[in-house]
mmCIF file of C-alpha atoms in Angstrom:
data_model
loop_
_atom_site.group_PDB
_atom_site.id
_atom_site.type_symbol
_atom_site.label_atom_id
_atom_site.label_comp_id
_atom_site.label_asym_id
_atom_site.label_seq_id
_atom_site.Cartn_x
_atom_site.Cartn_y
_atom_site.Cartn_z
ATOM 1 C CA UNK A 1 4.203 23.098 -2.858
ATOM 2 C CA UNK A 2 6.261 24.491 0.188
ATOM 3 C CA UNK A 3 8.210 20.814 0.903
ATOM 4 C CA UNK A 4 8.133 20.094 -3.651
ATOM 5 C CA UNK A 5 10.062 24.115 -3.843
ATOM 6 C CA UNK A 6 12.158 23.160 -1.097
ATOM 7 C CA UNK A 7 13.551 19.814 -2.414
ATOM 8 C CA UNK A 8 13.711 21.588 -5.721
ATOM 9 C CA UNK A 9 15.909 24.012 -4.304
ATOM 10 C CA UNK A 10 18.291 21.239 -2.327
ATOM 11 C CA UNK A 11 18.593 19.659 -6.028
ATOM 12 C CA UNK A 12 19.624 22.692 -7.533
ATOM 13 C CA UNK A 13 22.248 23.504 -5.078
ATOM 14 C CA UNK A 14 23.302 19.612 -5.408
ATOM 15 C CA UNK A 15 23.864 19.750 -9.248
ATOM 16 C CA UNK A 16 25.613 23.238 -8.800
ATOM 17 C CA UNK A 17 28.316 21.127 -6.302
ATOM 18 C CA UNK A 18 28.338 18.271 -8.298
ATOM 19 C CA UNK A 19 31.390 19.037 -10.560
ATOM 20 C CA UNK A 20 33.641 19.784 -7.954
ATOM 21 C CA UNK A 21 33.195 16.622 -6.308
ATOM 22 C CA UNK A 22 35.198 13.257 -6.611
ATOM 23 C CA UNK A 23 34.043 9.796 -8.172
ATOM 24 C CA UNK A 24 33.432 8.429 -5.002
ATOM 25 C CA UNK A 25 31.180 11.258 -3.485
ATOM 26 C CA UNK A 26 29.947 11.758 -7.137
ATOM 27 C CA UNK A 27 28.042 8.192 -6.737
ATOM 28 C CA UNK A 28 26.888 9.262 -3.011
ATOM 29 C CA UNK A 29 25.652 12.341 -4.836
ATOM 30 C CA UNK A 30 24.113 10.615 -7.235
ATOM 31 C CA UNK A 31 21.740 8.797 -4.321
ATOM 32 C CA UNK A 32 20.754 11.658 -2.390
ATOM 33 C CA UNK A 33 19.866 13.377 -5.424
ATOM 34 C CA UNK A 34 17.626 9.801 -6.157
ATOM 35 C CA UNK A 35 16.222 9.766 -3.026
ATOM 36 C CA UNK A 36 15.407 13.540 -3.503
ATOM 37 C CA UNK A 37 13.285 12.709 -6.419
ATOM 38 C CA UNK A 38 11.817 9.711 -4.776
ATOM 39 C CA UNK A 39 10.654 12.523 -2.054
ATOM 40 C CA UNK A 40 9.119 14.907 -4.401
ATOM 41 C CA UNK A 41 7.531 11.779 -6.365
ATOM 42 C CA UNK A 42 5.667 11.026 -3.257
ATOM 43 C CA UNK A 43 4.549 14.346 -3.014
ATOM 44 C CA UNK A 44 3.226 14.771 -6.723
ATOM 45 C CA UNK A 45 1.431 11.114 -6.345
ATOM 46 C CA UNK A 46 -0.277 12.748 -3.118
ATOM 47 C CA UNK A 47 -1.394 15.823 -5.455
ATOM 48 C CA UNK A 48 -2.657 13.741 -7.840
ATOM 49 C CA UNK A 49 0.081 15.325 -10.190
ATOM 50 C CA UNK A 50 0.731 12.261 -11.831
ATOM 51 C CA UNK A 51 2.712 12.895 -14.670
ATOM 52 C CA UNK A 52 5.062 15.079 -12.822
ATOM 53 C CA UNK A 53 5.142 11.906 -10.366
ATOM 54 C CA UNK A 54 6.348 9.590 -13.438
ATOM 55 C CA UNK A 55 8.901 11.753 -14.686
ATOM 56 C CA UNK A 56 10.482 12.026 -10.838
ATOM 57 C CA UNK A 57 10.597 8.376 -10.703
ATOM 58 C CA UNK A 58 11.802 7.863 -13.644
ATOM 59 C CA UNK A 59 14.643 10.481 -12.779
ATOM 60 C CA UNK A 60 15.166 8.069 -9.490
ATOM 61 C CA UNK A 61 16.184 4.979 -11.546
ATOM 62 C CA UNK A 62 18.250 7.102 -14.211
ATOM 63 C CA UNK A 63 20.208 8.298 -11.152
ATOM 64 C CA UNK A 64 20.472 5.246 -8.866
ATOM 65 C CA UNK A 65 19.400 1.840 -10.849
ATOM 66 C CA UNK A 66 21.083 -0.378 -8.675
ATOM 67 C CA UNK A 67 18.796 -0.229 -5.659
ATOM 68 C CA UNK A 68 15.076 1.672 -7.298
ATOM 69 C CA UNK A 69 12.913 -1.111 -5.381
ATOM 70 C CA UNK A 70 10.775 1.463 -3.729
ATOM 71 C CA UNK A 71 10.413 3.484 -6.994
ATOM 72 C CA UNK A 72 9.066 0.355 -8.935
ATOM 73 C CA UNK A 73 6.586 0.448 -6.031
ATOM 74 C CA UNK A 74 5.343 3.813 -6.674
ATOM 75 C CA UNK A 75 5.585 3.252 -10.565
ATOM 76 C CA UNK A 76 2.862 0.496 -9.829
ATOM 77 C CA UNK A 77 0.628 2.176 -7.625
ATOM 78 C CA UNK A 78 0.832 4.738 -10.375
ATOM 79 C CA UNK A 79 0.287 2.151 -12.585
ATOM 80 C CA UNK A 80 -2.836 1.034 -10.775
ATOM 81 C CA UNK A 81 -4.283 4.359 -10.501
ATOM 82 C CA UNK A 82 -4.163 5.329 -13.633
ATOM 83 C CA UNK A 83 -6.037 2.060 -14.648
ATOM 84 C CA UNK A 84 -3.238 0.280 -16.413
ATOM 85 C CA UNK A 85 -1.749 2.661 -18.543
ATOM 86 C CA UNK A 86 0.620 1.230 -21.332
ATOM 87 C CA UNK A 87 3.263 3.981 -20.616
ATOM 88 C CA UNK A 88 3.865 3.003 -17.326
ATOM 89 C CA UNK A 89 3.472 -0.718 -17.792
ATOM 90 C CA UNK A 90 6.587 -0.185 -20.751
ATOM 91 C CA UNK A 91 8.362 1.458 -18.076
ATOM 92 C CA UNK A 92 7.797 -1.373 -15.369
ATOM 93 C CA UNK A 93 8.854 -3.764 -18.206
ATOM 94 C CA UNK A 94 11.631 -1.993 -18.939
ATOM 95 C CA UNK A 95 13.295 -1.809 -15.769
ATOM 96 C CA UNK A 96 12.546 -5.562 -14.926
ATOM 97 C CA UNK A 97 14.562 -6.587 -18.159
ATOM 98 C CA UNK A 98 17.211 -3.922 -17.143
ATOM 99 C CA UNK A 99 17.568 -5.322 -13.913
ATOM 100 C CA UNK A 100 17.476 -8.846 -14.723
ATOM 101 C CA UNK A 101 20.242 -8.561 -17.610
ATOM 102 C CA UNK A 102 22.982 -6.472 -15.330
ATOM 103 C CA UNK A 103 22.075 -8.530 -12.104
ATOM 104 C CA UNK A 104 23.058 -11.579 -14.435
ATOM 105 C CA UNK A 105 26.149 -10.195 -15.153
ATOM 106 C CA UNK A 106 27.006 -9.526 -11.869
ATOM 107 C CA UNK A 107 25.670 -12.920 -10.317
ATOM 108 C CA UNK A 108 24.772 -16.089 -11.324
ATOM 109 C CA UNK A 109 22.309 -16.191 -8.557
ATOM 110 C CA UNK A 110 20.884 -12.823 -9.303
ATOM 111 C CA UNK A 111 17.304 -14.231 -8.775
ATOM 112 C CA UNK A 112 17.501 -14.767 -5.205
ATOM 113 C CA UNK A 113 18.403 -11.559 -4.501
ATOM 114 C CA UNK A 114 15.395 -9.245 -2.943
ATOM 115 C CA UNK A 115 15.275 -6.467 -5.115
ATOM 116 C CA UNK A 116 15.093 -8.638 -8.161
ATOM 117 C CA UNK A 117 12.098 -10.313 -6.541
ATOM 118 C CA UNK A 118 10.471 -7.277 -5.775
ATOM 119 C CA UNK A 119 10.405 -6.562 -9.645
ATOM 120 C CA UNK A 120 9.339 -9.887 -10.628
ATOM 121 C CA UNK A 121 6.726 -9.791 -8.182
ATOM 122 C CA UNK A 122 5.739 -6.427 -9.238
ATOM 123 C CA UNK A 123 5.450 -7.700 -12.764
ATOM 124 C CA UNK A 124 3.287 -10.672 -11.619
ATOM 125 C CA UNK A 125 0.928 -8.310 -9.934
ATOM 126 C CA UNK A 126 0.937 -6.035 -13.120
ATOM 127 C CA UNK A 127 -0.510 -8.836 -15.111
ATOM 128 C CA UNK A 128 -2.809 -10.497 -12.018
ATOM 129 C CA UNK A 129 -4.288 -6.726 -12.395
ATOM 130 C CA UNK A 130 -5.089 -7.173 -16.092
ATOM 131 C CA UNK A 131 -6.780 -10.607 -15.398
ATOM 132 C CA UNK A 132 -4.236 -12.267 -17.383
ATOM 133 C CA UNK A 133 -3.878 -14.943 -14.419
ATOM 134 C CA UNK A 134 -2.084 -17.092 -16.175
ATOM 135 C CA UNK A 135 0.671 -14.724 -16.955
ATOM 136 C CA UNK A 136 0.742 -14.107 -13.278
ATOM 137 C CA UNK A 137 0.853 -17.419 -11.938
ATOM 138 C CA UNK A 138 4.297 -18.384 -14.462
ATOM 139 C CA UNK A 139 5.768 -15.233 -12.620
ATOM 140 C CA UNK A 140 4.624 -16.332 -9.740
ATOM 141 C CA UNK A 141 6.334 -19.980 -10.021
ATOM 142 C CA UNK A 142 9.451 -18.684 -11.155
ATOM 143 C CA UNK A 143 9.523 -17.231 -7.957
ATOM 144 C CA UNK A 144 8.728 -19.708 -5.815
ATOM 145 C CA UNK A 145 11.439 -21.907 -7.698
ATOM 146 C CA UNK A 146 13.768 -19.658 -5.757
ATOM 147 C CA UNK A 147 12.114 -19.886 -2.314
ATOM 148 C CA UNK A 148 9.800 -22.786 -1.646
ATOM 149 C CA UNK A 149 9.196 -22.157 1.583
ATOM 150 C CA UNK A 150 7.123 -18.837 1.289
ATOM 151 C CA UNK A 151 3.630 -18.948 2.382
ATOM 152 C CA UNK A 152 2.928 -15.912 0.958
ATOM 153 C CA UNK A 153 3.644 -16.917 -2.708
ATOM 154 C CA UNK A 154 2.027 -19.937 -2.020
ATOM 155 C CA UNK A 155 -1.629 -17.853 -1.138
ATOM 156 C CA UNK A 156 -0.736 -15.580 -4.172
ATOM 157 C CA UNK A 157 -0.597 -18.825 -6.017
ATOM 158 C CA UNK A 158 -3.741 -19.854 -4.922
ATOM 159 C CA UNK A 159 -5.634 -16.756 -5.730
ATOM 160 C CA UNK A 160 -4.517 -16.537 -8.913
ATOM 161 C CA UNK A 161 -5.836 -20.239 -9.575
ATOM 162 C CA UNK A 162 -9.014 -18.936 -7.854
ATOM 163 C CA UNK A 163 -9.367 -16.149 -10.125
ATOM 164 C CA UNK A 164 -8.690 -18.322 -12.799
ATOM 165 C CA UNK A 165 -11.286 -20.993 -12.214
ATOM 166 C CA UNK A 166 -13.536 -18.257 -11.790
ATOM 167 C CA UNK A 167 -12.895 -16.590 -15.075
ATOM 168 C CA UNK A 168 -15.197 -17.128 -18.251
ATOM 169 C CA UNK A 169 -13.052 -17.534 -20.566
ATOM 170 C CA UNK A 170 -10.758 -20.443 -19.023
ATOM 171 C CA UNK A 171 -10.234 -22.764 -21.526
ATOM 172 C CA UNK A 172 -8.879 -25.572 -19.436
ATOM 173 C CA UNK A 173 -11.042 -27.578 -16.962
ATOM 174 C CA UNK A 174 -12.431 -25.218 -14.371
ATOM 175 C CA UNK A 175 -12.494 -28.001 -11.418
ATOM 176 C CA UNK A 176 -8.920 -28.959 -12.314
ATOM 177 C CA UNK A 177 -7.707 -25.523 -11.815
ATOM 178 C CA UNK A 178 -9.703 -24.931 -8.329
ATOM 179 C CA UNK A 179 -8.255 -27.891 -7.494
ATOM 180 C CA UNK A 180 -4.599 -26.644 -7.766
ATOM 181 C CA UNK A 181 -5.970 -23.504 -6.071
ATOM 182 C CA UNK A 182 -7.180 -25.433 -2.603
ATOM 183 C CA UNK A 183 -3.807 -27.395 -2.759
ATOM 184 C CA UNK A 184 -2.011 -24.352 -3.107
ATOM 185 C CA UNK A 185 -3.984 -22.468 -0.194
ATOM 186 C CA UNK A 186 -3.768 -25.636 1.920
ATOM 187 C CA UNK A 187 0.461 -25.190 1.609
ATOM 188 C CA UNK A 188 -0.421 -21.754 2.726
ATOM 189 C CA UNK A 189 -2.300 -22.576 5.724
ATOM 190 C CA UNK A 190 -0.144 -25.034 7.106
ATOM 191 C CA UNK A 191 3.410 -22.576 6.273
ATOM 192 C CA UNK A 192 1.277 -20.240 8.323
ATOM 193 C CA UNK A 193 0.949 -22.465 11.415
ATOM 194 C CA UNK A 194 -2.697 -22.282 11.107
ATOM 195 C CA UNK A 195 -3.059 -19.368 12.074
ATOM 196 C CA UNK A 196 -7.869 -17.932 12.683
ATOM 197 C CA UNK A 197 -6.449 -15.511 9.150
ATOM 198 C CA UNK A 198 -4.888 -18.282 7.264
ATOM 199 C CA UNK A 199 -7.983 -20.455 8.134
ATOM 200 C CA UNK A 200 -10.272 -17.290 7.190
ATOM 201 C CA UNK A 201 -8.845 -17.736 3.899
ATOM 202 C CA UNK A 202 -9.116 -20.928 3.653
ATOM 203 C CA UNK A 203 -12.830 -21.110 4.262
ATOM 204 C CA UNK A 204 -13.165 -17.955 1.926
ATOM 205 C CA UNK A 205 -11.617 -19.745 -1.052
ATOM 206 C CA UNK A 206 -14.379 -23.103 -0.304
ATOM 207 C CA UNK A 207 -16.907 -20.512 0.030
ATOM 208 C CA UNK A 208 -15.876 -18.564 -3.725
ATOM 209 C CA UNK A 209 -15.557 -22.008 -5.526
ATOM 210 C CA UNK A 210 -19.334 -22.571 -4.170
ATOM 211 C CA UNK A 211 -18.318 -25.933 -1.638
ATOM 212 C CA UNK A 212 -20.416 -24.482 0.981
ATOM 213 C CA UNK A 213 -20.339 -27.170 3.546
ATOM 214 C CA UNK A 214 -16.352 -27.205 4.003
ATOM 215 C CA UNK A 215 -16.389 -23.693 4.085
ATOM 216 C CA UNK A 216 -19.349 -23.852 6.633
ATOM 217 C CA UNK A 217 -17.220 -26.079 8.982
ATOM 218 C CA UNK A 218 -13.862 -23.586 8.808
ATOM 219 C CA UNK A 219 -16.344 -20.622 9.325
ATOM 220 C CA UNK A 220 -17.605 -22.220 12.729
ATOM 221 C CA UNK A 221 -14.146 -24.027 13.752
ATOM 222 C CA UNK A 222 -12.531 -20.501 13.364
ATOM 223 C CA UNK A 223 -15.449 -18.817 15.361
ATOM 224 C CA UNK A 224 -14.850 -21.498 18.556
ATOM 225 C CA UNK A 225 -11.242 -20.463 18.504
ATOM 226 C CA UNK A 226 -11.414 -17.282 18.934
ATOM 227 C CA UNK A 227 -14.075 -17.533 21.582
ATOM 228 C CA UNK A 228 -11.584 -19.639 23.241
ATOM 229 C CA UNK A 229 -8.780 -18.175 23.151
ATOM 230 C CA UNK A 230 -10.069 -14.638 23.616
ATOM 231 C CA UNK A 231 -12.059 -12.579 26.347
ATOM 232 C CA UNK A 232 -15.363 -11.147 25.174
ATOM 233 C CA UNK A 233 -14.118 -7.763 24.610
ATOM 234 C CA UNK A 234 -11.365 -8.668 22.489
ATOM 235 C CA UNK A 235 -13.554 -10.929 20.106
ATOM 236 C CA UNK A 236 -15.769 -8.644 19.544
ATOM 237 C CA UNK A 237 -13.396 -6.273 17.819
ATOM 238 C CA UNK A 238 -11.376 -9.086 16.537
ATOM 239 C CA UNK A 239 -12.260 -8.291 12.513
ATOM 240 C CA UNK A 240 -11.723 -12.334 11.019
ATOM 241 C CA UNK A 241 -14.942 -13.139 13.891
ATOM 242 C CA UNK A 242 -17.303 -10.621 12.379
ATOM 243 C CA UNK A 243 -16.315 -11.523 8.745
ATOM 244 C CA UNK A 244 -17.032 -15.383 9.589
ATOM 245 C CA UNK A 245 -19.746 -14.614 11.158
ATOM 246 C CA UNK A 246 -21.500 -12.577 8.561
ATOM 247 C CA UNK A 247 -20.123 -14.935 5.821
ATOM 248 C CA UNK A 248 -21.470 -18.100 7.874
ATOM 249 C CA UNK A 249 -24.907 -16.263 8.242
ATOM 250 C CA UNK A 250 -24.955 -16.178 4.773
ATOM 251 C CA UNK A 251 -24.578 -19.839 3.917
ATOM 252 C CA UNK A 252 -27.240 -20.339 6.366
ATOM 253 C CA UNK A 253 -29.522 -17.956 4.766
ATOM 254 C CA UNK A 254 -29.161 -19.565 1.591
ATOM 255 C CA UNK A 255 -29.784 -23.056 2.949
ATOM 256 C CA UNK A 256 -33.077 -21.545 4.432
ATOM 257 C CA UNK A 257 -32.293 -21.635 8.088
ATOM 258 C CA UNK A 258 -32.585 -18.298 8.896
ATOM 259 C CA UNK A 259 -32.948 -18.363 12.512
ATOM 260 C CA UNK A 260 -29.656 -19.918 12.841
ATOM 261 C CA UNK A 261 -28.320 -16.933 10.162
ATOM 262 C CA UNK A 262 -29.510 -14.693 13.019
ATOM 263 C CA UNK A 263 -28.484 -16.161 15.639
ATOM 264 C CA UNK A 264 -25.190 -16.498 14.516
ATOM 265 C CA UNK A 265 -24.903 -12.301 14.119
ATOM 266 C CA UNK A 266 -26.412 -11.786 16.939
ATOM 267 C CA UNK A 267 -23.677 -14.007 19.405
ATOM 268 C CA UNK A 268 -20.647 -12.738 17.236
ATOM 269 C CA UNK A 269 -21.388 -8.814 16.078
ATOM 270 C CA UNK A 270 -21.895 -6.598 18.194
ATOM 271 C CA UNK A 271 -22.520 -2.898 16.887
#
């Protein structure tokens, strides 16, 4: 409460002095005030005073609409925490449309700007969190069209298609959706440089759709790769190794190989 009171006092001082400033300083003044309001939003969010947090974020967006990525991130966090509150969702969409129209007037290649991409990503994440995977995939595809070499976007597309394939209400052939998901996942692994983290995500995708044989092969490959490149202390502290060993033991146990399941756990997980 003390921090919030100090920031409120600073805002009142800036507001009182604003009338004597020239236009250049007024623009800077608005930016500073927007930062103060963002700090207040952070305080209110941590205190779970979400209504107050929402109003501070709206004020931030009004004062400094040209660079409001941080405020939009907080809005998305607020949206998730409040279980898809319709008021917050409308604000997110309204800010996206406003940013899109203003950027289009200033620059024909507005969709390449990083702040606009963040707006689109937040809208895509919003649709994903509501299980609207087809809408989320469409938004991610628009961004990927501008950034075709992004491993992160390939991963987002893969996860979205995987979730869509496992959704009960999916109308299209689920195996075709799953194949598309694995194609995106394979591209993500390649562009990530075949790291153990990306390989684990690939194995987990196979595991999710019930393709246990390729999942088992990949889990085993990752365990051997980490074992070969890390010391005993390092590999026992490696989270991916533990995840692989745990998932691999489940696959062995599912096929009735209880002894192999226990051996994998004993060799790779230290409590």
